[in-house]
Coordinates of C-alpha atoms in Angstrom, one line a residue:
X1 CA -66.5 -96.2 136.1
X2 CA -65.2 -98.2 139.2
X3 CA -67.6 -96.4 141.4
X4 CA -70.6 -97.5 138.8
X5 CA -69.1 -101.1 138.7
X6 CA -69.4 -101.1 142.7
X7 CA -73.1 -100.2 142.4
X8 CA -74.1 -102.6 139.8
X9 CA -72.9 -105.3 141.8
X10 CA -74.1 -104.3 145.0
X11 CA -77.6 -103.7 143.3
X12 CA -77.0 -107.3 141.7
X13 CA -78.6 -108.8 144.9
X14 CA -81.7 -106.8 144.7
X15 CA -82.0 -107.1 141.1
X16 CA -81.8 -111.1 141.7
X17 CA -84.3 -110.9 144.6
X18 CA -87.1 -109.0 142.7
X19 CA -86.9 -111.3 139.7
X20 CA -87.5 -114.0 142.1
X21 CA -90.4 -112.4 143.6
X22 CA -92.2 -111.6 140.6
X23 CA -91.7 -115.1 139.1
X24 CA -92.9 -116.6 142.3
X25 CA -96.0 -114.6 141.9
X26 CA -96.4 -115.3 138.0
X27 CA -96.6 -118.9 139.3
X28 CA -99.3 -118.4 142.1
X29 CA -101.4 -116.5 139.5
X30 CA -100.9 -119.1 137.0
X31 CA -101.8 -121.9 139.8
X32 CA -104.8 -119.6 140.8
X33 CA -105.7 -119.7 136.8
X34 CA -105.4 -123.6 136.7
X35 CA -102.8 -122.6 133.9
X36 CA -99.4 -124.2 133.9
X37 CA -97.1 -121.0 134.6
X38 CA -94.3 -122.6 131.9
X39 CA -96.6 -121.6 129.5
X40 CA -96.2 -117.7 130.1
X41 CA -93.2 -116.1 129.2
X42 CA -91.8 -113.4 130.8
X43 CA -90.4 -110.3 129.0
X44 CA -88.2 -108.0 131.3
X45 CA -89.0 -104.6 130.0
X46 CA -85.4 -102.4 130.1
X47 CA -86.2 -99.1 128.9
X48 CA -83.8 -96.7 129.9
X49 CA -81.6 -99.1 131.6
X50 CA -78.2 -99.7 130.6
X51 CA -77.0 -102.7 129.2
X52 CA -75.1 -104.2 131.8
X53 CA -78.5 -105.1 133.6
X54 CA -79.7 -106.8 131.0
X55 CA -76.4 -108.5 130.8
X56 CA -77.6 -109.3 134.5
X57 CA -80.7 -110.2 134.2
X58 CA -79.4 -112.8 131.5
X59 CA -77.0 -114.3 133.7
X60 CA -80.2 -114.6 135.9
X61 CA -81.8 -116.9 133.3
X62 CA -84.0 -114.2 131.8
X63 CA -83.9 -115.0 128.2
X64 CA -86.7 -112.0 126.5
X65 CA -86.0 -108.5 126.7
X66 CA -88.5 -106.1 125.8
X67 CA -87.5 -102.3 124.4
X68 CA -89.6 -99.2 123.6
X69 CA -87.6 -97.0 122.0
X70 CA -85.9 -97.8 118.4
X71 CA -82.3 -95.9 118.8
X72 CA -81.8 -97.1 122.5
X73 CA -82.8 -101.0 121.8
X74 CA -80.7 -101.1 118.3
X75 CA -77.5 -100.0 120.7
X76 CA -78.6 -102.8 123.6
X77 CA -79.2 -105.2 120.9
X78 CA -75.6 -104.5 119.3
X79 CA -73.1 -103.8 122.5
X80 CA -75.3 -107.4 123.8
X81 CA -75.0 -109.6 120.5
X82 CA -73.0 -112.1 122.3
X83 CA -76.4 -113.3 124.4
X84 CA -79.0 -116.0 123.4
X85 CA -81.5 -112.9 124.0
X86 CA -84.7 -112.5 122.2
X87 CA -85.4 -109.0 121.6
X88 CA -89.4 -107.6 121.6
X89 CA -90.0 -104.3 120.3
X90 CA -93.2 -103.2 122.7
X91 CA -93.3 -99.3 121.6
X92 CA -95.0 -97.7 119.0
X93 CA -92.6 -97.8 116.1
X94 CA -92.7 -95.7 113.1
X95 CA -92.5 -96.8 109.7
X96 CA -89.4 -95.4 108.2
X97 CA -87.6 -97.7 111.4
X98 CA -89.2 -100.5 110.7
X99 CA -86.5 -102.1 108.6
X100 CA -84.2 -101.0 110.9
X101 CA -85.9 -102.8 114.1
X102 CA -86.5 -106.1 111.7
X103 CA -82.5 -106.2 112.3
X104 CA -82.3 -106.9 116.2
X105 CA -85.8 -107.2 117.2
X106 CA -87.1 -110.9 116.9
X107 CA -90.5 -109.9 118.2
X108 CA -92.5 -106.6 117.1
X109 CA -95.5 -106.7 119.7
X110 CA -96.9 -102.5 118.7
X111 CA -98.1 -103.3 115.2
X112 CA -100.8 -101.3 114.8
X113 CA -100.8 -99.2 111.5
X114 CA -100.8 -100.3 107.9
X115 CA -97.6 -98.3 106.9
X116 CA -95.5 -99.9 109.9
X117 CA -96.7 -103.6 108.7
X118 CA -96.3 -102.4 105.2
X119 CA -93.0 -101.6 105.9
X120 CA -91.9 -104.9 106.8
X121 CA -93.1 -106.7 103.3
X122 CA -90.1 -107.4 100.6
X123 CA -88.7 -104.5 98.6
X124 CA -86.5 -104.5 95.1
X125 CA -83.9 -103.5 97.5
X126 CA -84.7 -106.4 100.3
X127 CA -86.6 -108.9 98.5
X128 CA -86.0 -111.4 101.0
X129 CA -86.2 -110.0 104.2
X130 CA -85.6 -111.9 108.0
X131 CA -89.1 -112.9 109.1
X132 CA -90.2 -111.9 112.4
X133 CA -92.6 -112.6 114.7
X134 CA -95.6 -109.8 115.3
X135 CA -98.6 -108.8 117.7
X136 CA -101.2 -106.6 116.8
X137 CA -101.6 -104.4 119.3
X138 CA -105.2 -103.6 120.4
X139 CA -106.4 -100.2 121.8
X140 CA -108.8 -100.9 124.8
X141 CA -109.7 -97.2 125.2
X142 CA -112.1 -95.0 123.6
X143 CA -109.1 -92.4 122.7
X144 CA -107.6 -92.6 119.3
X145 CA -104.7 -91.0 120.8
X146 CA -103.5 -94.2 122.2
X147 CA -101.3 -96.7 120.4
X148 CA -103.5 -100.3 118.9
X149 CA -106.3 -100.7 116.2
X150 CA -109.9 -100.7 117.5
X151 CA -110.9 -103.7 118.2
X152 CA -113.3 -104.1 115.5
X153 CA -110.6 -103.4 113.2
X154 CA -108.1 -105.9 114.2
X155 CA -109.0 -108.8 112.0
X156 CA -108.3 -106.2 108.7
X157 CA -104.8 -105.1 110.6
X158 CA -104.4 -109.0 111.6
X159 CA -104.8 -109.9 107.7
X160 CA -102.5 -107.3 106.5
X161 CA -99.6 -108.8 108.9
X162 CA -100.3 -112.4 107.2
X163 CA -99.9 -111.0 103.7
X164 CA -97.0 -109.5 104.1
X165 CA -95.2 -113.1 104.7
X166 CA -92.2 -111.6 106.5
X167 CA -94.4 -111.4 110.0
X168 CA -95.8 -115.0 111.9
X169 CA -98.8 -113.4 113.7
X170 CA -98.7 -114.6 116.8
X171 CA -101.9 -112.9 118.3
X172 CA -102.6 -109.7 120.0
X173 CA -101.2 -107.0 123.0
X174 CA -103.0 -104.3 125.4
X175 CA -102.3 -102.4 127.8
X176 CA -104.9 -101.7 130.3
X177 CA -106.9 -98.8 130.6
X178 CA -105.9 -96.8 133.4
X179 CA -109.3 -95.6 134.1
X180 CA -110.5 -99.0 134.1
X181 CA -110.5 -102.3 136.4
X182 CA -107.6 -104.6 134.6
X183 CA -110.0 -107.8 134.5
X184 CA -112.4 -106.4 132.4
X185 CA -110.1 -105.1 130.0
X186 CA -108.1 -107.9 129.8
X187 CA -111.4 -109.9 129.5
X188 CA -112.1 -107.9 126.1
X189 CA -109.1 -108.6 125.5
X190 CA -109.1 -112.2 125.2
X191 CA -112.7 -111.7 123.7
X192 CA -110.6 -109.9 120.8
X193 CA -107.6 -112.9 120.9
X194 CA -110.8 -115.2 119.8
X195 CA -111.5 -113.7 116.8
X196 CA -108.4 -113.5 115.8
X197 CA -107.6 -117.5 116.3
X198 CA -110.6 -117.7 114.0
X199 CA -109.2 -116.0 110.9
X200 CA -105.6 -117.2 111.9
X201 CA -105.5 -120.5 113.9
X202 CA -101.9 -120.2 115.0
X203 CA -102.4 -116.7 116.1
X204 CA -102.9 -117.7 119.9
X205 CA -100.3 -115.5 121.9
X206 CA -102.0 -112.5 124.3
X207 CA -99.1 -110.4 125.4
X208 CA -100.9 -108.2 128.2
X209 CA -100.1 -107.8 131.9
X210 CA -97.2 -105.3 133.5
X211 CA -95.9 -105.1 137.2
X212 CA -99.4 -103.8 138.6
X213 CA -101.6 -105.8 136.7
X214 CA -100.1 -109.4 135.5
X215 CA -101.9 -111.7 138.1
X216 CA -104.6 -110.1 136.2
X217 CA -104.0 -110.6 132.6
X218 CA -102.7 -114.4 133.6
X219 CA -106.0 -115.0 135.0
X220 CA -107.5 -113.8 131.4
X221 CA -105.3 -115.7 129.3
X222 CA -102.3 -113.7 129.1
X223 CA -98.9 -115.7 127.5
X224 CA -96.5 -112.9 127.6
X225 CA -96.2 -110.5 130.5
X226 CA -94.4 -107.1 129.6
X227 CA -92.7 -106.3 133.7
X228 CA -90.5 -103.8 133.9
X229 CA -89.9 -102.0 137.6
X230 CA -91.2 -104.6 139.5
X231 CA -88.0 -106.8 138.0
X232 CA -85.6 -103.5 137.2
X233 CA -86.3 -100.9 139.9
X234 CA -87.2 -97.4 139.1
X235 CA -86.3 -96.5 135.9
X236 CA -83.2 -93.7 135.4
X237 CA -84.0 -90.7 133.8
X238 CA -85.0 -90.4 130.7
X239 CA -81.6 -89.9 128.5

């Protein structure tokens, strides 16, 4: 455990110096943009980390954490209940967790399935449920495979989240294709983000962008940038 301590705090500098680097170049992108870069928020992406960075990165003035996996961001979420943190859920998430995730996560940015949204209406048993905020996330590939709605079926999965009234739609997420230059995607993207703000007017959040491609999504109209390894460092292996 001491040795551990000694390596967290030793890494503490570099931890500090690559969050400054990638917030310095969130604001030359968003100055390149003509955008104000206080408008963008960034969301440190931990997976696989242990707590004690985000405890770090906190103390650092990051105040969103994102999480993929359910069971590792529930224990984060608990052991770090004493921080102002607000939580995003960014991987795919399956239904019979949803309830679950509604109790630490503040932001659910994968929703991309009607029996995950469904999940998060009232029940007899939790007829008035904590209301979160949700993104629709949008698949910018041609493979089915990957996690998001097509984009021509995102205003039926974008109506779905406002009935349920337990989930303020904020907008939509992507992830670039990897096949594919980011712009463009991104550029659909945004394309999609429109005709969304036309069904739902407050819907105007576009979480897109990671540590290779955020300069990118900003240009395009990205508000939240998912950055994990570019803040973090390689992640550890997979537990």
């Amino acid at each position: 455990m001491a040795a551990e301590t000694r390596l967290q705090t030793v890494d503490r500098d570099g931890l500090e110096a690559r969050l400054a680097s990638v917030r310095s170049a969130i604001t030359d992108a968003a100055r390149a943009a003509g955008r104000p870069a206080d408008e963008l928020t960034l969301v440190v992406v931990t997976k696989y980390h242990p707590a004690s960075l985000v405890r770090e990165l906190a103390a650092l003035g990051v105040t969103d954490v994102g999480e993929n996996r359910h069971q590792e961001a529930q224990a984060k979420a608990a052991e770090l209940a004493d921080l102002d943190l607000t939580w995003h859920f960014v991987g795919q998430l399956q239904s019979k967790k949803a309830r679950q995730a509604r109790r630490y996560a503040d932001v659910v940015q994968s929703l991309d399935r009607d029996s995950v949204v469904d999940a998060f209406a009232p029940t007899d048993a939790e007829p008035d449920p904590r209301v979160i905020d949700g993104f629709v996330q949008v698949n910018l590939t041609d493979d089915p495979g990957r996690g998001g709605v097509q984009p021509e079926d995102v205003e039926a999965m974008a109506e779905r989240v406002l009935a349920t009234g337990t989930v303020r739609l904020r907008g939509v997420m992507a992830v670039a294709p990897l096949d594919e230059e980011p712009r463009r995607a991104f550029a659909r993207l945004r394309a999609t983000s429109e005709r969304v703000v036309s069904l739902a007017p407050d819907a105007t959040d576009v979480s897109a962008g990671m540590s290779g491609d955020f300069a990118e999504a900003i240009a395009e109209g990205a508000t939240h940038l998912r950055i994990g390894t570019a803040i973090t460092g390689n992640r550890p292996v997979a537990p």
